[in-house]
Amino acid sequence: MRKQIAAANWKMNLDLKGAEKLMDEILEQYQEMPDGHQAIFAVPFPYLLMVQDKLSGRKGLYAAAQNCAATGNGAYTGEVSADMLKGMNIPYVIIGHSERREYYHEDNQVLTRKTDLALAAGVSPIFCCGEPLHIREAGTQNRYVEQQLTESLFHLSADQITGFIIAYEPIWAIGTGKTASSDQAQEMHRHIRSVFAAKYGDAVAGSISILYGGSVKAANAADIFGKPDVDGGLVGGASLVATEFVGIMNSLKK
Ligand code: PEP
């Protein structure tokens, strides 16, 4: 059975005190995750060790980076490499978030390099894909997302794709309060799984956790996560409020 995952993306929010408080409030409710469930906290780089320390020894709870460099270590001021994350025992890294694609011009080729470096270091990517509004309005979202995935990931082996994590995040639903309906999410998630099945076979495709992202909250999570191809969520705004994120963790499919 593939993993069901509630992933928090704190983005560039919170001061250190606020980050510690948020983590403590969540951990008061969840000392560990049930079998088959994970909670992942993608936090700003300076907070990684603090979060890692608070999560240490807790089953199913993990820290993640929000990005990594597209190169190995070297003279790249301000960057953080996948090897550095591995050296800190950070198990996950978000790659290809739409804010990175849009504001930092990360294209499918750059994201291929980041993915390869993360995998080579032994840090598991949470690979984001998703279409902007004009693509959804034109009805070509399936082709658009398929291209993002094939260009960045289809050089990987079946072993590397087994158990992979994809986050489908329609850009028009991120931070806008507009959520894709659970049926729209299921339709795209089924399409994504079928794209992987065509290349890697049903067993590999069935092992991939496909998370939905875009204005997920405690109030809509159970409906969205209840769909057969939705394996949890990547959550921005609502992950900054402990009661909201705990509600989202509670909504993972049993
Ligand atoms: C995100 O940034 O990954 C995200 C889904 O944000 P929000 O939940 O705020 O829409």
mmCIF file with all atom_site columns, C-alpha atoms in Angstrom, residues 27-99:
data_model
loop_
_atom_site.group_PDB
_atom_site.id
_atom_site.type_symbol
_atom_site.label_atom_id
_atom_site.label_alt_id
_atom_site.label_comp_id
_atom_site.label_asym_id
_atom_site.label_entity_id
_atom_site.label_seq_id
_atom_site.pdbx_PDB_ins_code
_atom_site.Cartn_x
_atom_site.Cartn_y
_atom_site.Cartn_z
_atom_site.occupancy
_atom_site.B_iso_or_equiv
_atom_site.pdbx_formal_charge
_atom_site.auth_seq_id
_atom_site.auth_comp_id
_atom_site.auth_asym_id
_atom_site.auth_atom_id
_atom_site.pdbx_PDB_model_num
ATOM 1  C CA . LEU A 1 27 ? 3.446  17.411 18.388 1.00 0.00 ? 27 LEU A CA 1
ATOM 2  C CA . GLU A 1 28 ? 1.146  17.754 21.419 1.00 0.00 ? 28 GLU A CA 1
ATOM 3  C CA . GLN A 1 29 ? -1.563 16.199 19.229 1.00 0.00 ? 29 GLN A CA 1
ATOM 4  C CA . TYR A 1 30 ? 0.606  13.731 17.298 1.00 0.00 ? 30 TYR A CA 1
ATOM 5  C CA . GLN A 1 31 ? 3.496  11.987 19.035 1.00 0.00 ? 31 GLN A CA 1
ATOM 6  C CA . GLU A 1 32 ? 3.772  9.596  16.104 1.00 0.00 ? 32 GLU A CA 1
ATOM 7  C CA . MET A 1 33 ? 1.888  8.676  12.930 1.00 0.00 ? 33 MET A CA 1
ATOM 8  C CA . PRO A 1 34 ? -0.147 5.500  12.437 1.00 0.00 ? 34 PRO A CA 1
ATOM 9  C CA . ASP A 1 35 ? 1.277  2.792  10.147 1.00 0.00 ? 35 ASP A CA 1
ATOM 10 C CA . GLY A 1 36 ? 1.203  3.818  6.483  1.00 0.00 ? 36 GLY A CA 1
ATOM 11 C CA . HIS A 1 37 ? 0.827  7.517  7.315  1.00 0.00 ? 37 HIS A CA 1
ATOM 12 C CA . GLN A 1 38 ? 3.483  10.229 7.241  1.00 0.00 ? 38 GLN A CA 1
ATOM 13 C CA . ALA A 1 39 ? 3.598  13.909 8.150  1.00 0.00 ? 39 ALA A CA 1
ATOM 14 C CA . ILE A 1 40 ? 6.358  15.899 6.469  1.00 0.00 ? 40 ILE A CA 1
ATOM 15 C CA . PHE A 1 41 ? 7.351  19.440 7.435  1.00 0.00 ? 41 PHE A CA 1
ATOM 16 C CA . ALA A 1 42 ? 9.046  21.443 4.681  1.00 0.00 ? 42 ALA A CA 1
ATOM 17 C CA . VAL A 1 43 ? 10.488 24.361 6.584  1.00 0.00 ? 43 VAL A CA 1
ATOM 18 C CA . PRO A 1 44 ? 12.897 27.227 5.833  1.00 0.00 ? 44 PRO A CA 1
ATOM 19 C CA . PHE A 1 45 ? 16.552 26.098 5.799  1.00 0.00 ? 45 PHE A CA 1
ATOM 20 C CA . PRO A 1 46 ? 17.472 27.868 9.085  1.00 0.00 ? 46 PRO A CA 1
ATOM 21 C CA . TYR A 1 47 ? 14.772 25.913 10.955 1.00 0.00 ? 47 TYR A CA 1
ATOM 22 C CA . LEU A 1 48 ? 15.628 22.451 9.606  1.00 0.00 ? 48 LEU A CA 1
ATOM 23 C CA . LEU A 1 49 ? 17.817 21.317 12.505 1.00 0.00 ? 49 LEU A CA 1
ATOM 24 C CA . MET A 1 50 ? 15.364 22.602 15.117 1.00 0.00 ? 50 MET A CA 1
ATOM 25 C CA . VAL A 1 51 ? 12.484 20.731 13.463 1.00 0.00 ? 51 VAL A CA 1
ATOM 26 C CA . GLN A 1 52 ? 14.630 17.651 12.871 1.00 0.00 ? 52 GLN A CA 1
ATOM 27 C CA . ASP A 1 53 ? 15.527 17.636 16.556 1.00 0.00 ? 53 ASP A CA 1
ATOM 28 C CA . LYS A 1 54 ? 11.892 17.902 17.687 1.00 0.00 ? 54 LYS A CA 1
ATOM 29 C CA . LEU A 1 55 ? 10.862 15.076 15.329 1.00 0.00 ? 55 LEU A CA 1
ATOM 30 C CA . SER A 1 56 ? 13.716 12.751 16.149 1.00 0.00 ? 56 SER A CA 1
ATOM 31 C CA . GLY A 1 57 ? 12.566 9.291  17.260 1.00 0.00 ? 57 GLY A CA 1
ATOM 32 C CA . ARG A 1 58 ? 8.937  9.957  16.282 1.00 0.00 ? 58 ARG A CA 1
ATOM 33 C CA . LYS A 1 59 ? 7.517  7.390  13.879 1.00 0.00 ? 59 LYS A CA 1
ATOM 34 C CA . GLY A 1 60 ? 6.275  8.767  10.565 1.00 0.00 ? 60 GLY A CA 1
ATOM 35 C CA . LEU A 1 61 ? 7.165  12.434 11.199 1.00 0.00 ? 61 LEU A CA 1
ATOM 36 C CA . TYR A 1 62 ? 9.893  13.979 9.035  1.00 0.00 ? 62 TYR A CA 1
ATOM 37 C CA . ALA A 1 63 ? 11.577 17.278 8.184  1.00 0.00 ? 63 ALA A CA 1
ATOM 38 C CA . ALA A 1 64 ? 12.006 18.383 4.559  1.00 0.00 ? 64 ALA A CA 1
ATOM 39 C CA . ALA A 1 65 ? 13.778 21.165 2.708  1.00 0.00 ? 65 ALA A CA 1
ATOM 40 C CA . GLN A 1 66 ? 11.787 23.349 0.320  1.00 0.00 ? 66 GLN A CA 1
ATOM 41 C CA . ASN A 1 67 ? 14.486 23.390 -2.359 1.00 0.00 ? 67 ASN A CA 1
ATOM 42 C CA . CYS A 1 68 ? 18.024 22.327 -3.159 1.00 0.00 ? 68 CYS A CA 1
ATOM 43 C CA . ALA A 1 69 ? 20.713 23.542 -5.557 1.00 0.00 ? 69 ALA A CA 1
ATOM 44 C CA . ALA A 1 70 ? 20.952 22.370 -9.160 1.00 0.00 ? 70 ALA A CA 1
ATOM 45 C CA . THR A 1 71 ? 24.698 21.800 -8.676 1.00 0.00 ? 71 THR A CA 1
ATOM 46 C CA . GLY A 1 72 ? 26.936 19.935 -6.285 1.00 0.00 ? 72 GLY A CA 1
ATOM 47 C CA . ASN A 1 73 ? 28.955 21.754 -3.596 1.00 0.00 ? 73 ASN A CA 1
ATOM 48 C CA . GLY A 1 74 ? 31.156 24.609 -4.739 1.00 0.00 ? 74 GLY A CA 1
ATOM 49 C CA . ALA A 1 75 ? 31.319 28.348 -5.324 1.00 0.00 ? 75 ALA A CA 1
ATOM 50 C CA . TYR A 1 76 ? 27.557 29.008 -5.462 1.00 0.00 ? 76 TYR A CA 1
ATOM 51 C CA . THR A 1 77 ? 26.858 31.696 -2.872 1.00 0.00 ? 77 THR A CA 1
ATOM 52 C CA . GLY A 1 78 ? 23.529 31.327 -1.116 1.00 0.00 ? 78 GLY A CA 1
ATOM 53 C CA . GLU A 1 79 ? 22.758 27.818 -2.360 1.00 0.00 ? 79 GLU A CA 1
ATOM 54 C CA . VAL A 1 80 ? 22.209 24.621 -0.350 1.00 0.00 ? 80 VAL A CA 1
ATOM 55 C CA . SER A 1 81 ? 23.128 21.300 -1.931 1.00 0.00 ? 81 SER A CA 1
ATOM 56 C CA . ALA A 1 82 ? 21.353 17.970 -1.740 1.00 0.00 ? 82 ALA A CA 1
ATOM 57 C CA . ASP A 1 83 ? 24.560 16.546 -0.227 1.00 0.00 ? 83 ASP A CA 1
ATOM 58 C CA . MET A 1 84 ? 24.311 19.077 2.610  1.00 0.00 ? 84 MET A CA 1
ATOM 59 C CA . LEU A 1 85 ? 20.716 17.992 3.268  1.00 0.00 ? 85 LEU A CA 1
ATOM 60 C CA . LYS A 1 86 ? 21.815 14.373 3.338  1.00 0.00 ? 86 LYS A CA 1
ATOM 61 C CA . GLY A 1 87 ? 24.623 15.269 5.724  1.00 0.00 ? 87 GLY A CA 1
ATOM 62 C CA . MET A 1 88 ? 21.969 16.650 8.088  1.00 0.00 ? 88 MET A CA 1
ATOM 63 C CA . ASN A 1 89 ? 19.851 13.488 7.631  1.00 0.00 ? 89 ASN A CA 1
ATOM 64 C CA . ILE A 1 90 ? 17.011 15.429 6.019  1.00 0.00 ? 90 ILE A CA 1
ATOM 65 C CA . PRO A 1 91 ? 15.024 12.731 4.197  1.00 0.00 ? 91 PRO A CA 1
ATOM 66 C CA . TYR A 1 92 ? 12.916 14.854 1.824  1.00 0.00 ? 92 TYR A CA 1
ATOM 67 C CA . VAL A 1 93 ? 13.177 17.903 -0.431 1.00 0.00 ? 93 VAL A CA 1
ATOM 68 C CA . ILE A 1 94 ? 10.449 19.700 -2.407 1.00 0.00 ? 94 ILE A CA 1
ATOM 69 C CA . ILE A 1 95 ? 11.488 20.100 -6.036 1.00 0.00 ? 95 ILE A CA 1
ATOM 70 C CA . GLY A 1 96 ? 9.675  22.158 -8.655 1.00 0.00 ? 96 GLY A CA 1
ATOM 71 C CA . HIS A 1 97 ? 7.194  24.059 -6.513 1.00 0.00 ? 97 HIS A CA 1
ATOM 72 C CA . SER A 1 98 ? 5.307  26.469 -8.781 1.00 0.00 ? 98 SER A CA 1
ATOM 73 C CA . GLU A 1 99 ? 6.760  29.440 -6.867 1.00 0.00 ? 99 GLU A CA 1
#
